[in-house]
mmCIF file of C-alpha atoms in Angstrom:
data_model
loop_
_atom_site.group_PDB
_atom_site.id
_atom_site.type_symbol
_atom_site.label_atom_id
_atom_site.label_comp_id
_atom_site.label_asym_id
_atom_site.label_seq_id
_atom_site.Cartn_x
_atom_site.Cartn_y
_atom_site.Cartn_z
ATOM 1 C CA MET A 1 46.387 -117.158 -74.371
ATOM 2 C CA THR A 2 46.668 -120.948 -74.257
ATOM 3 C CA MET A 3 43.302 -121.489 -75.955
ATOM 4 C CA ARG A 4 44.335 -119.167 -78.779
ATOM 5 C CA ALA A 5 47.577 -121.076 -79.317
ATOM 6 C CA LEU A 6 45.685 -124.419 -79.420
ATOM 7 C CA SER A 7 43.175 -123.026 -81.871
ATOM 8 C CA CYS A 8 45.988 -121.797 -84.114
ATOM 9 C CA SER A 9 47.709 -125.230 -84.014
ATOM 10 C CA HIS A 10 44.415 -126.840 -84.961
ATOM 11 C CA ILE A 11 44.152 -124.571 -87.997
ATOM 12 C CA VAL A 12 47.683 -125.488 -89.032
ATOM 13 C CA MET A 13 46.873 -129.213 -88.862
ATOM 14 C CA GLU A 14 43.639 -128.747 -90.750
ATOM 15 C CA GLY A 15 45.443 -126.710 -93.410
ATOM 16 C CA GLU A 16 48.081 -129.385 -93.923
ATOM 17 C CA ARG A 17 45.399 -132.102 -94.071
ATOM 18 C CA ALA A 18 43.482 -130.073 -96.657
ATOM 19 C CA GLU A 19 46.611 -129.715 -98.784
ATOM 20 C CA THR A 20 47.185 -133.500 -98.650
ATOM 21 C CA VAL A 21 43.607 -134.215 -99.731
ATOM 22 C CA ALA A 22 43.883 -131.662 -102.518
ATOM 23 C CA GLN A 23 47.013 -133.285 -103.884
ATOM 24 C CA ALA A 24 45.724 -136.866 -103.593
ATOM 25 C CA GLU A 25 42.224 -136.381 -105.020
ATOM 26 C CA GLN A 26 43.011 -133.396 -107.300
ATOM 27 C CA GLU A 27 40.094 -131.338 -106.106
ATOM 28 C CA THR A 28 38.550 -128.614 -108.157
ATOM 29 C CA ALA A 29 39.716 -125.003 -108.271
ATOM 30 C CA GLU A 30 36.991 -124.019 -105.833
ATOM 31 C CA THR A 31 38.406 -126.405 -103.213
ATOM 32 C CA VAL A 32 41.920 -125.092 -103.834
ATOM 33 C CA GLU A 33 40.657 -121.562 -103.262
ATOM 34 C CA THR A 34 39.068 -122.719 -100.021
ATOM 35 C CA VAL A 35 42.357 -124.234 -98.885
ATOM 36 C CA GLU A 36 44.186 -121.020 -99.770
ATOM 37 C CA THR A 37 41.672 -119.083 -97.694
ATOM 38 C CA VAL A 38 42.310 -121.380 -94.752
ATOM 39 C CA GLU A 39 46.058 -120.891 -95.204
ATOM 40 C CA THR A 40 45.568 -117.115 -95.186
ATOM 41 C CA VAL A 41 43.583 -117.288 -91.957
ATOM 42 C CA GLU A 42 46.190 -119.658 -90.564
ATOM 43 C CA THR A 43 49.038 -117.268 -91.321
ATOM 44 C CA THR A 44 47.184 -114.264 -89.940
ATOM 45 C CA GLU A 45 46.266 -115.974 -86.677
ATOM 46 C CA THR A 46 49.772 -117.385 -86.323
ATOM 47 C CA VAL A 47 51.268 -113.920 -86.615
ATOM 48 C CA ASP A 48 48.694 -112.558 -84.159
ATOM 49 C CA THR A 49 49.604 -115.305 -81.713
ATOM 50 C CA VAL A 50 53.326 -114.590 -82.000
ATOM 51 C CA ASP A 51 52.725 -110.867 -81.528
ATOM 52 C CA THR A 52 50.572 -111.538 -78.487
ATOM 53 C CA ALA A 53 53.219 -113.802 -77.011
ATOM 54 C CA GLU A 54 55.940 -111.229 -77.582
ATOM 55 C CA THR A 55 53.814 -108.514 -75.993
ATOM 56 C CA ALA A 56 53.112 -110.691 -72.972
ATOM 57 C CA GLU A 57 56.798 -111.547 -72.639
ATOM 58 C CA THR A 58 57.744 -107.859 -72.796
ATOM 59 C CA ALA A 59 55.128 -107.009 -70.181
ATOM 60 C CA GLY A 60 56.452 -109.750 -67.937
ATOM 61 C CA THR A 61 60.010 -108.484 -68.305
ATOM 62 C CA THR A 62 59.115 -104.944 -67.275
ATOM 63 C CA GLY A 63 57.123 -106.192 -64.339
ATOM 64 C CA THR A 64 53.635 -105.156 -65.554
ATOM 65 C CA LYS A 65 50.714 -107.457 -64.898
ATOM 66 C CA GLY A 66 47.433 -107.456 -66.728
ATOM 67 C CA THR A 67 48.396 -104.484 -68.906
ATOM 68 C CA GLN A 68 50.182 -104.223 -72.216
ATOM 69 C CA LYS A 69 52.099 -101.091 -73.186
ATOM 70 C CA THR A 70 52.695 -100.233 -76.810
ATOM 71 C CA ASP A 71 55.070 -97.652 -78.140
ATOM 72 C CA PRO A 72 53.509 -95.427 -80.842
ATOM 73 C CA GLU A 73 56.945 -95.112 -82.449
ATOM 74 C CA GLU A 74 57.541 -98.869 -82.643
ATOM 75 C CA ASP A 75 56.806 -98.870 -86.373
ATOM 76 C CA SER A 76 58.747 -95.692 -87.101
ATOM 77 C CA PRO A 77 61.534 -95.851 -89.711
ATOM 78 C CA ASN A 78 64.187 -95.314 -87.035
ATOM 79 C CA MET A 79 62.877 -98.199 -84.939
ATOM 80 C CA ILE A 80 62.833 -100.494 -87.972
ATOM 81 C CA VAL A 81 66.482 -99.641 -88.637
ATOM 82 C CA TYR A 82 67.366 -100.244 -84.993
ATOM 83 C CA ARG A 83 65.771 -103.696 -85.117
ATOM 84 C CA LYS A 84 67.709 -104.632 -88.233
ATOM 85 C CA ILE A 85 70.981 -103.464 -86.716
ATOM 86 C CA GLU A 86 70.269 -105.357 -83.506
ATOM 87 C CA ASN A 87 69.640 -108.545 -85.451
ATOM 88 C CA ILE A 88 73.127 -108.160 -86.946
ATOM 89 C CA ILE A 89 74.627 -107.389 -83.516
ATOM 90 C CA THR A 90 73.000 -110.505 -82.050
ATOM 91 C CA ARG A 91 74.589 -112.614 -84.787
ATOM 92 C CA MET A 92 77.951 -110.913 -84.256
ATOM 93 C CA GLN A 93 77.888 -111.956 -80.588
ATOM 94 C CA ASP A 94 77.055 -115.592 -81.295
ATOM 95 C CA GLU A 95 79.467 -117.849 -79.376
ATOM 96 C CA THR A 96 80.020 -120.126 -82.369
ATOM 97 C CA ASP A 97 79.775 -118.015 -85.522
ATOM 98 C CA GLY A 98 80.183 -114.502 -84.117
ATOM 99 C CA VAL A 99 83.104 -112.100 -84.049
ATOM 100 C CA PRO A 100 86.056 -113.605 -82.141
ATOM 101 C CA ILE A 101 86.538 -111.885 -78.769
ATOM 102 C CA ARG A 102 89.332 -111.916 -76.248
ATOM 103 C CA THR A 103 90.515 -110.311 -73.012
ATOM 104 C CA VAL A 104 93.203 -107.620 -73.283
ATOM 105 C CA LYS A 105 95.368 -105.794 -70.787
ATOM 106 C CA SER A 106 95.020 -102.066 -70.299
ATOM 107 C CA PHE A 107 97.517 -100.527 -67.890
ATOM 108 C CA MET A 108 96.948 -102.473 -64.641
ATOM 109 C CA SER A 109 93.508 -103.839 -65.484
ATOM 110 C CA LYS A 110 92.038 -106.392 -67.876
ATOM 111 C CA ILE A 111 89.241 -105.645 -70.320
ATOM 112 C CA PRO A 112 87.158 -108.691 -71.321
ATOM 113 C CA SER A 113 85.198 -109.410 -74.485
ATOM 114 C CA VAL A 114 86.913 -107.131 -76.997
ATOM 115 C CA ALA A 115 87.437 -107.439 -80.761
ATOM 116 C CA THR A 116 89.468 -105.433 -83.241
ATOM 117 C CA GLY A 117 87.985 -103.198 -85.905
ATOM 118 C CA THR A 118 89.542 -105.381 -88.605
ATOM 119 C CA GLU A 119 87.840 -108.490 -87.192
ATOM 120 C CA ILE A 120 84.460 -106.729 -87.192
ATOM 121 C CA VAL A 121 84.895 -105.587 -90.795
ATOM 122 C CA GLN A 122 85.913 -109.089 -91.905
ATOM 123 C CA TRP A 123 82.917 -110.623 -90.148
ATOM 124 C CA LEU A 124 80.547 -108.165 -91.856
ATOM 125 C CA MET A 125 82.040 -108.990 -95.278
ATOM 126 C CA LYS A 126 81.757 -112.734 -94.730
ATOM 127 C CA ASN A 127 78.322 -112.945 -93.141
ATOM 128 C CA LEU A 128 76.573 -110.145 -95.039
ATOM 129 C CA TYR A 129 78.139 -111.218 -98.350
ATOM 130 C CA ILE A 130 79.879 -107.903 -98.955
ATOM 131 C CA ASP A 131 82.725 -107.779 -101.477
ATOM 132 C CA ASP A 132 83.880 -104.193 -100.926
ATOM 133 C CA PRO A 133 85.731 -103.580 -97.608
ATOM 134 C CA ALA A 134 84.752 -99.897 -97.784
ATOM 135 C CA GLU A 135 81.063 -100.854 -97.768
ATOM 136 C CA ALA A 136 81.545 -103.138 -94.755
ATOM 137 C CA LEU A 137 83.444 -100.361 -92.966
ATOM 138 C CA HIS A 138 80.620 -97.933 -93.720
ATOM 139 C CA ILE A 139 78.034 -100.305 -92.248
ATOM 140 C CA GLY A 140 80.258 -100.862 -89.217
ATOM 141 C CA SER A 141 80.590 -97.115 -88.707
ATOM 142 C CA LEU A 142 76.813 -96.715 -88.816
ATOM 143 C CA ILE A 143 76.521 -99.417 -86.158
ATOM 144 C CA ALA A 144 79.164 -97.700 -84.027
ATOM 145 C CA ALA A 145 77.543 -94.285 -84.477
ATOM 146 C CA GLN A 146 74.404 -95.639 -82.790
ATOM 147 C CA GLY A 147 76.463 -96.915 -79.869
ATOM 148 C CA TYR A 148 76.063 -100.663 -80.475
ATOM 149 C CA VAL A 149 79.851 -101.062 -80.485
ATOM 150 C CA PHE A 150 82.311 -98.597 -78.991
ATOM 151 C CA PRO A 151 86.104 -98.181 -78.839
ATOM 152 C CA ILE A 152 87.652 -98.735 -75.421
ATOM 153 C CA SER A 153 90.305 -96.027 -75.810
ATOM 154 C CA ASP A 154 88.733 -93.364 -78.018
ATOM 155 C CA HIS A 155 86.004 -90.740 -77.758
ATOM 156 C CA VAL A 156 84.789 -91.119 -81.353
ATOM 157 C CA LEU A 157 81.914 -93.465 -82.135
ATOM 158 C CA THR A 158 83.225 -94.757 -85.445
ATOM 159 C CA LEU A 159 84.716 -98.032 -86.685
ATOM 160 C CA LYS A 160 88.321 -98.235 -87.873
ATOM 161 C CA ASP A 161 89.662 -101.071 -89.998
ATOM 162 C CA ASP A 162 92.714 -101.617 -87.818
ATOM 163 C CA GLY A 163 93.767 -103.058 -84.479
ATOM 164 C CA THR A 164 91.646 -100.674 -82.384
ATOM 165 C CA PHE A 165 89.756 -102.637 -79.730
ATOM 166 C CA TYR A 166 85.972 -102.437 -79.508
ATOM 167 C CA ARG A 167 83.347 -103.793 -77.121
ATOM 168 C CA PHE A 168 79.685 -104.560 -77.705
ATOM 169 C CA GLN A 169 77.173 -102.427 -75.863
ATOM 170 C CA ALA A 170 74.891 -104.277 -73.459
ATOM 171 C CA PRO A 171 71.366 -104.816 -74.860
ATOM 172 C CA TYR A 172 70.064 -102.787 -71.903
ATOM 173 C CA PHE A 173 71.410 -99.651 -73.642
ATOM 174 C CA TRP A 174 70.350 -100.469 -77.203
ATOM 175 C CA SER A 175 68.609 -97.629 -79.010
ATOM 176 C CA SER A 176 65.354 -99.560 -79.458
ATOM 177 C CA ASN A 177 64.908 -100.090 -75.737
ATOM 178 C CA CYS A 178 62.579 -97.283 -74.726
ATOM 179 C CA TRP A 179 63.073 -96.393 -71.104
ATOM 180 C CA GLU A 180 60.305 -96.385 -68.559
ATOM 181 C CA PRO A 181 60.362 -94.661 -65.175
ATOM 182 C CA GLU A 182 60.708 -96.949 -62.190
ATOM 183 C CA ASN A 183 59.729 -94.940 -59.160
ATOM 184 C CA THR A 184 59.472 -97.965 -56.851
ATOM 185 C CA ASP A 185 63.155 -98.450 -56.084
ATOM 186 C CA TYR A 186 63.487 -96.556 -52.812
ATOM 187 C CA ASP A 187 65.498 -99.147 -50.916
ATOM 188 C CA GLN A 188 68.806 -97.340 -51.441
ATOM 189 C CA PRO A 189 69.509 -94.496 -48.972
ATOM 190 C CA GLY A 190 69.084 -91.060 -50.526
ATOM 191 C CA MET A 191 67.572 -92.352 -53.785
ATOM 192 C CA LEU A 192 64.490 -90.421 -54.866
ATOM 193 C CA CYS A 193 63.781 -92.511 -57.949
ATOM 194 C CA SER A 194 65.526 -94.539 -60.634
ATOM 195 C CA PHE A 195 65.057 -94.507 -64.387
ATOM 196 C CA LYS A 196 66.039 -96.699 -67.289
ATOM 197 C CA ILE A 197 67.455 -94.580 -70.088
ATOM 198 C CA SER A 198 68.547 -95.631 -73.555
ATOM 199 C CA THR A 199 71.609 -94.077 -75.174
ATOM 200 C CA ALA A 200 71.849 -90.591 -73.642
ATOM 201 C CA TRP A 201 74.112 -87.792 -74.881
ATOM 202 C CA SER A 202 73.264 -85.062 -72.399
ATOM 203 C CA CYS A 203 71.097 -84.156 -69.418
ATOM 204 C CA ALA A 204 70.090 -81.077 -67.417
ATOM 205 C CA TRP A 205 68.187 -80.223 -64.228
ATOM 206 C CA CYS A 206 65.660 -77.394 -64.068
ATOM 207 C CA LEU A 207 66.084 -74.887 -61.215
ATOM 208 C CA ASN A 208 63.109 -72.699 -62.105
ATOM 209 C CA PRO A 209 60.433 -72.864 -59.335
ATOM 210 C CA GLN A 210 57.726 -73.704 -61.875
ATOM 211 C CA ALA A 211 59.482 -76.955 -62.814
ATOM 212 C CA ASP A 212 62.078 -77.550 -60.102
ATOM 213 C CA LYS A 213 61.415 -81.288 -60.010
ATOM 214 C CA THR A 214 62.064 -81.683 -63.705
ATOM 215 C CA PHE A 215 65.086 -82.962 -65.571
ATOM 216 C CA SER A 216 65.739 -83.477 -69.255
ATOM 217 C CA THR A 217 67.638 -86.085 -71.237
ATOM 218 C CA GLY A 218 69.088 -85.561 -74.696
ATOM 219 C CA LEU A 219 68.838 -88.801 -76.674
ATOM 220 C CA SER A 220 69.276 -89.904 -80.261
ATOM 221 C CA ARG A 221 66.910 -87.675 -82.235
ATOM 222 C CA SER A 222 64.725 -86.823 -79.249
ATOM 223 C CA VAL A 223 64.451 -84.969 -75.949
ATOM 224 C CA ILE A 224 62.625 -86.396 -72.957
ATOM 225 C CA VAL A 225 61.540 -84.102 -70.112
ATOM 226 C CA THR A 226 60.685 -86.004 -66.937
ATOM 227 C CA ASP A 227 59.095 -85.158 -63.592
ATOM 228 C CA ALA A 228 61.387 -86.917 -61.125
ATOM 229 C CA VAL A 229 58.618 -87.354 -58.545
ATOM 230 C CA THR A 230 55.625 -88.491 -60.594
ATOM 231 C CA GLY A 231 57.561 -90.081 -63.453
ATOM 232 C CA ARG A 232 55.487 -88.225 -66.031
ATOM 233 C CA ARG A 233 57.398 -87.382 -69.176
ATOM 234 C CA GLN A 234 57.099 -85.469 -72.417
ATOM 235 C CA THR A 235 58.915 -86.579 -75.553
ATOM 236 C CA TYR A 236 60.025 -84.194 -78.278
ATOM 237 C CA SER A 237 61.221 -85.586 -81.603
ATOM 238 C CA THR A 238 64.170 -83.447 -82.709
ATOM 239 C CA GLY A 239 65.444 -85.181 -85.847
ATOM 240 C CA SER A 240 69.049 -85.039 -84.603
ATOM 241 C CA ASP A 241 71.051 -86.270 -81.603
ATOM 242 C CA VAL A 242 70.934 -83.786 -78.711
ATOM 243 C CA LEU A 243 74.524 -83.435 -77.488
ATOM 244 C CA ALA A 244 74.209 -80.469 -75.127
ATOM 245 C CA GLN A 245 71.514 -79.039 -72.838
ATOM 246 C CA GLN A 246 70.972 -76.326 -70.253
ATOM 247 C CA PHE A 247 67.877 -74.949 -68.517
ATOM 248 C CA ALA A 248 67.287 -71.282 -67.996
ATOM 249 C CA VAL A 249 66.622 -70.213 -64.391
ATOM 250 C CA ARG A 250 64.275 -67.274 -64.836
ATOM 251 C CA ALA A 251 61.810 -69.307 -66.916
ATOM 252 C CA PRO A 252 61.262 -73.063 -67.464
ATOM 253 C CA VAL A 253 62.983 -73.019 -70.841
ATOM 254 C CA LEU A 254 65.390 -75.711 -72.036
ATOM 255 C CA PHE A 255 68.168 -74.915 -74.545
ATOM 256 C CA ASN A 256 69.452 -77.755 -76.727
ATOM 257 C CA GLY A 257 72.434 -78.185 -79.054
ATOM 258 C CA CYS A 258 72.267 -80.881 -81.728
ATOM 259 C CA ARG A 259 74.611 -82.929 -83.877
ATOM 260 C CA SER A 260 73.122 -81.176 -86.913
ATOM 261 C CA GLY A 261 74.381 -77.822 -85.600
ATOM 262 C CA GLU A 262 70.902 -76.621 -84.698
ATOM 263 C CA ILE A 263 70.331 -74.838 -81.380
ATOM 264 C CA PHE A 264 66.763 -74.404 -80.168
ATOM 265 C CA SER A 265 64.801 -73.917 -76.952
ATOM 266 C CA ILE A 266 61.738 -75.647 -75.525
ATOM 267 C CA ASP A 267 59.352 -73.705 -73.291
ATOM 268 C CA LEU A 268 57.919 -76.280 -70.857
ATOM 269 C CA ARG A 269 54.822 -74.139 -70.380
ATOM 270 C CA GLN A 270 53.784 -74.910 -73.960
ATOM 271 C CA ARG A 271 52.142 -78.291 -74.428
ATOM 272 C CA GLY A 272 52.475 -78.664 -78.189
ATOM 273 C CA ARG A 273 54.787 -81.484 -79.260
ATOM 274 C CA GLY A 274 53.750 -81.962 -82.896
ATOM 275 C CA ARG A 275 56.008 -83.313 -85.602
ATOM 276 C CA ASP A 276 55.944 -79.903 -87.294
ATOM 277 C CA HIS A 277 58.407 -78.711 -84.594
ATOM 278 C CA SER A 278 56.286 -75.616 -83.954
ATOM 279 C CA TRP A 279 57.227 -75.967 -80.270
ATOM 280 C CA LYS A 280 60.810 -75.037 -81.094
ATOM 281 C CA SER A 281 61.733 -71.450 -80.350
ATOM 282 C CA SER A 282 64.912 -69.344 -80.548
ATOM 283 C CA ARG A 283 66.230 -71.486 -83.401
ATOM 284 C CA PHE A 284 69.674 -70.791 -84.874
ATOM 285 C CA HIS A 285 72.543 -72.821 -86.282
ATOM 286 C CA GLN A 286 76.264 -73.383 -85.858
ATOM 287 C CA ASP A 287 78.316 -74.853 -88.716
ATOM 288 C CA SER A 288 78.889 -78.241 -87.059
ATOM 289 C CA ALA A 289 77.756 -80.523 -84.237
ATOM 290 C CA VAL A 290 77.191 -78.521 -81.044
ATOM 291 C CA THR A 291 79.185 -79.911 -78.108
ATOM 292 C CA SER A 292 78.315 -77.404 -75.380
ATOM 293 C CA VAL A 293 75.814 -74.622 -74.621
ATOM 294 C CA ARG A 294 76.116 -72.165 -71.730
ATOM 295 C CA LEU A 295 73.669 -69.393 -70.819
ATOM 296 C CA LEU A 296 74.957 -66.138 -69.413
ATOM 297 C CA GLN A 297 73.400 -64.867 -66.193
ATOM 298 C CA ASP A 298 71.009 -62.422 -67.854
ATOM 299 C CA GLU A 299 69.838 -65.354 -70.065
ATOM 300 C CA ASN A 300 69.652 -63.161 -73.154
ATOM 301 C CA TYR A 301 72.945 -64.506 -74.437
ATOM 302 C CA LEU A 302 74.094 -68.072 -75.018
ATOM 303 C CA LEU A 303 77.557 -69.487 -75.704
ATOM 304 C CA ALA A 304 77.863 -72.459 -78.041
ATOM 305 C CA ALA A 305 80.854 -74.547 -79.160
ATOM 306 C CA ASP A 306 80.945 -76.998 -82.053
ATOM 307 C CA MET A 307 83.125 -79.709 -83.595
ATOM 308 C CA LEU A 308 84.784 -77.255 -85.972
ATOM 309 C CA GLY A 309 86.366 -75.520 -82.995
ATOM 310 C CA LYS A 310 84.131 -72.467 -83.272
ATOM 311 C CA ILE A 311 82.786 -70.774 -80.155
ATOM 312 C CA LYS A 312 80.091 -68.143 -80.681
ATOM 313 C CA LEU A 313 78.076 -65.860 -78.429
ATOM 314 C CA TRP A 314 74.443 -65.688 -79.564
ATOM 315 C CA ASP A 315 71.827 -63.084 -78.807
ATOM 316 C CA VAL A 316 68.787 -65.253 -78.044
ATOM 317 C CA ARG A 317 66.393 -62.400 -78.772
ATOM 318 C CA THR A 318 67.681 -61.565 -82.255
ATOM 319 C CA ARG A 319 69.022 -65.092 -82.974
ATOM 320 C CA ARG A 320 72.281 -63.647 -84.246
ATOM 321 C CA ALA A 321 75.891 -64.358 -83.328
ATOM 322 C CA VAL A 322 77.340 -61.213 -81.756
ATOM 323 C CA LYS A 323 80.839 -62.450 -80.934
ATOM 324 C CA GLN A 324 83.265 -65.250 -81.818
ATOM 325 C CA TYR A 325 86.109 -66.627 -79.730
ATOM 326 C CA ASP A 326 88.914 -67.832 -81.995
ATOM 327 C CA GLY A 327 91.619 -70.369 -81.252
ATOM 328 C CA HIS A 328 89.639 -73.324 -79.887
ATOM 329 C CA ASN A 329 90.716 -76.714 -81.265
ATOM 330 C CA ASN A 330 88.163 -79.449 -81.889
ATOM 331 C CA GLU A 331 87.361 -81.824 -84.738
ATOM 332 C CA TYR A 332 85.253 -84.583 -83.215
ATOM 333 C CA ALA A 333 85.392 -84.601 -79.381
ATOM 334 C CA HIS A 334 82.517 -83.842 -76.999
ATOM 335 C CA LEU A 335 84.188 -80.959 -75.151
ATOM 336 C CA PRO A 336 82.510 -78.571 -72.645
ATOM 337 C CA LEU A 337 82.720 -74.817 -72.158
ATOM 338 C CA HIS A 338 83.509 -73.255 -68.767
ATOM 339 C CA LEU A 339 82.329 -69.821 -67.786
ATOM 340 C CA CYS A 340 83.257 -67.418 -64.972
ATOM 341 C CA GLU A 341 81.306 -64.195 -65.441
ATOM 342 C CA GLN A 342 82.550 -62.754 -62.163
ATOM 343 C CA GLU A 343 86.079 -62.662 -63.602
ATOM 344 C CA GLY A 344 84.893 -62.114 -67.180
ATOM 345 C CA LEU A 345 86.484 -65.361 -68.424
ATOM 346 C CA LEU A 346 85.568 -68.091 -70.893
ATOM 347 C CA LEU A 347 87.600 -71.306 -70.714
ATOM 348 C CA ALA A 348 87.770 -74.432 -72.875
ATOM 349 C CA VAL A 349 90.106 -77.389 -73.290
ATOM 350 C CA GLY A 350 90.822 -78.263 -76.892
ATOM 351 C CA GLN A 351 91.319 -81.585 -78.583
ATOM 352 C CA ASP A 352 95.022 -80.673 -78.719
ATOM 353 C CA CYS A 353 94.980 -80.724 -74.863
ATOM 354 C CA TYR A 354 95.615 -76.967 -74.609
ATOM 355 C CA THR A 355 93.509 -74.981 -72.138
ATOM 356 C CA ARG A 356 92.530 -71.555 -73.474
ATOM 357 C CA LEU A 357 91.162 -68.523 -71.670
ATOM 358 C CA TRP A 358 89.328 -65.695 -73.446
ATOM 359 C CA SER A 359 87.990 -62.364 -72.356
ATOM 360 C CA LEU A 360 84.260 -62.862 -72.279
ATOM 361 C CA ARG A 361 83.671 -59.201 -73.072
ATOM 362 C CA ASP A 362 85.820 -58.630 -76.177
ATOM 363 C CA GLY A 363 86.721 -62.193 -77.264
ATOM 364 C CA HIS A 364 90.455 -61.655 -76.920
ATOM 365 C CA LEU A 365 92.526 -64.800 -76.253
ATOM 366 C CA LEU A 366 94.230 -64.154 -72.905
ATOM 367 C CA ARG A 367 96.218 -67.287 -72.270
ATOM 368 C CA THR A 368 96.979 -70.735 -73.683
ATOM 369 C CA ILE A 369 98.106 -73.372 -71.172
ATOM 370 C CA PRO A 370 99.674 -76.572 -72.502
ATOM 371 C CA SER A 371 98.930 -79.862 -70.787
ATOM 372 C CA PRO A 372 101.612 -80.953 -68.291
ATOM 373 C CA HIS A 373 101.295 -84.455 -69.793
ATOM 374 C CA PRO A 374 101.898 -85.594 -73.390
ATOM 375 C CA ALA A 375 98.858 -84.809 -75.525
ATOM 376 C CA GLY A 376 96.640 -87.738 -76.425
ATOM 377 C CA LYS A 377 93.010 -88.704 -76.964
ATOM 378 C CA ASP A 378 92.864 -90.385 -73.571
ATOM 379 C CA SER A 379 94.607 -87.562 -71.680
ATOM 380 C CA ILE A 380 92.508 -84.475 -72.451
ATOM 381 C CA PRO A 381 92.585 -82.345 -69.261
ATOM 382 C CA ASN A 382 89.501 -81.669 -67.173
ATOM 383 C CA ILE A 383 89.361 -78.199 -65.656
ATOM 384 C CA VAL A 384 87.349 -76.130 -63.206
ATOM 385 C CA PHE A 385 87.751 -72.399 -62.537
ATOM 386 C CA SER A 386 86.635 -70.652 -59.370
ATOM 387 C CA SER A 387 86.691 -66.988 -58.459
ATOM 388 C CA GLN A 388 87.020 -68.019 -54.794
ATOM 389 C CA LEU A 389 88.902 -71.278 -54.856
ATOM 390 C CA GLY A 390 88.801 -72.891 -51.415
ATOM 391 C CA GLY A 391 85.981 -70.813 -49.935
ATOM 392 C CA ARG A 392 84.747 -67.244 -49.461
ATOM 393 C CA ARG A 393 88.219 -65.938 -48.709
ATOM 394 C CA GLY A 394 89.813 -67.942 -51.467
ATOM 395 C CA LEU A 395 91.554 -66.475 -54.499
ATOM 396 C CA PRO A 396 90.650 -67.001 -58.142
ATOM 397 C CA GLY A 397 92.338 -70.027 -59.646
ATOM 398 C CA LEU A 398 92.207 -72.919 -62.077
ATOM 399 C CA LEU A 399 92.330 -76.615 -61.208
ATOM 400 C CA MET A 400 93.437 -78.979 -63.945
ATOM 401 C CA ALA A 401 93.150 -82.789 -63.680
ATOM 402 C CA VAL A 402 95.247 -84.836 -66.100
ATOM 403 C CA CYS A 403 95.654 -88.597 -65.802
ATOM 404 C CA HIS A 404 96.460 -89.148 -62.104
ATOM 405 C CA ASP A 405 97.675 -85.628 -61.347
ATOM 406 C CA LEU A 406 95.986 -82.422 -60.220
ATOM 407 C CA TYR A 407 97.476 -78.995 -61.015
ATOM 408 C CA TYR A 408 96.678 -75.588 -59.554
ATOM 409 C CA TYR A 409 97.111 -72.364 -61.554
ATOM 410 C CA PRO A 410 96.709 -69.158 -59.483
ATOM 411 C CA TYR A 411 94.854 -66.446 -61.349
ATOM 412 C CA GLY A 412 97.601 -63.886 -60.775
ATOM 413 C CA ASP A 413 100.226 -66.205 -62.302
ATOM 414 C CA TYR A 414 98.572 -66.557 -65.720
ATOM 415 C CA GLN A 415 100.858 -64.009 -67.264
ATOM 416 C CA GLY A 416 103.935 -65.470 -65.617
ATOM 417 C CA GLY A 417 103.164 -69.051 -66.585
ATOM 418 C CA ALA A 418 103.735 -70.591 -63.128
ATOM 419 C CA ALA A 419 101.782 -73.562 -61.878
ATOM 420 C CA SER A 420 101.791 -75.569 -58.691
ATOM 421 C CA GLU A 421 101.234 -79.315 -58.821
ATOM 422 C CA LEU A 422 99.047 -80.911 -56.195
ATOM 423 C CA GLN A 423 99.940 -84.520 -55.478
ATOM 424 C CA GLY A 424 97.028 -86.780 -56.398
#
């Protein structure tokens, strides 16, 4: 490594000396061509040296010795875009010429290193020489959509040209940072293994005996299936962010819901992972980004919700929607579905903070429960329904967590509208 760097420096010096001689003595065109050839070799070897140094530095950072790992997707169009965005983000975080940051108060805590959306837009206009604020806002929204900046009090990854506060994502979670398994960190009690993961939207664990040590991760435009013991992984390029996942139990099949509205399954017993997506099976589409997928117990039917507020029941065998559950409210939030087949109920909390219960069998809306707190983006309730709440002798009921409070709704009181608050 050192000898190569010295050799390259020698070529640089010789090239400069040749240029000086050419200018002083006005050599012939043949000599000029020779000098140009030397310059070409000089440039090529310099680039090779820089690449080698960068590779060695990366290997040293990840703890590998004597080996160099290369990512086959490093030169992909997506990776090139990520690198360009990250160069802008690095400039935005410069202590001298970057976006001004400050510490703000939020309830009883302080949040450091935040900037407003307006300040980010103004910085983009000034430093990228953009005249149109709408163009700068568009670029900022693309940056936010990839998770490089995120709002501290909103669920939507977009940039607003106002006083909304944003923070910069740590480089550890940047989209270009491919994650590698690290199965050597066993010093923490109960830890089987640890993994570095770039921006993840969803995950699922496989309970099928054929792959019961396997988990999946839904990333930006890809799915990674990992063996938690060996660290071996398979990567599937999906073309869209994978926002929802669930494994079947009867077979090692993974169902995925994407931002594009596509729903598809991956059979882990098939090894094909080509770019032609021939490995996708049971493909069908919702009208908007899929936020949740839930398999019914017989695994022939799948529930899916999207960002248009539509909930549909799909027949996996025929790939057709057989039922729709109307009334759900969602425009942009990543909201889950809750299922209780024993009681024949489907539940979901809407963006309007209302909890709705449907009959799973006929799709009829049974009950709408308003939030006990004022509706807001940061106060969407979290719910869990159990047919035996509290144990085997327990009764069916709904628990609702909102802000710092926990509420209990007995199943028999749904029609009467009563609810008991549990002090939290």
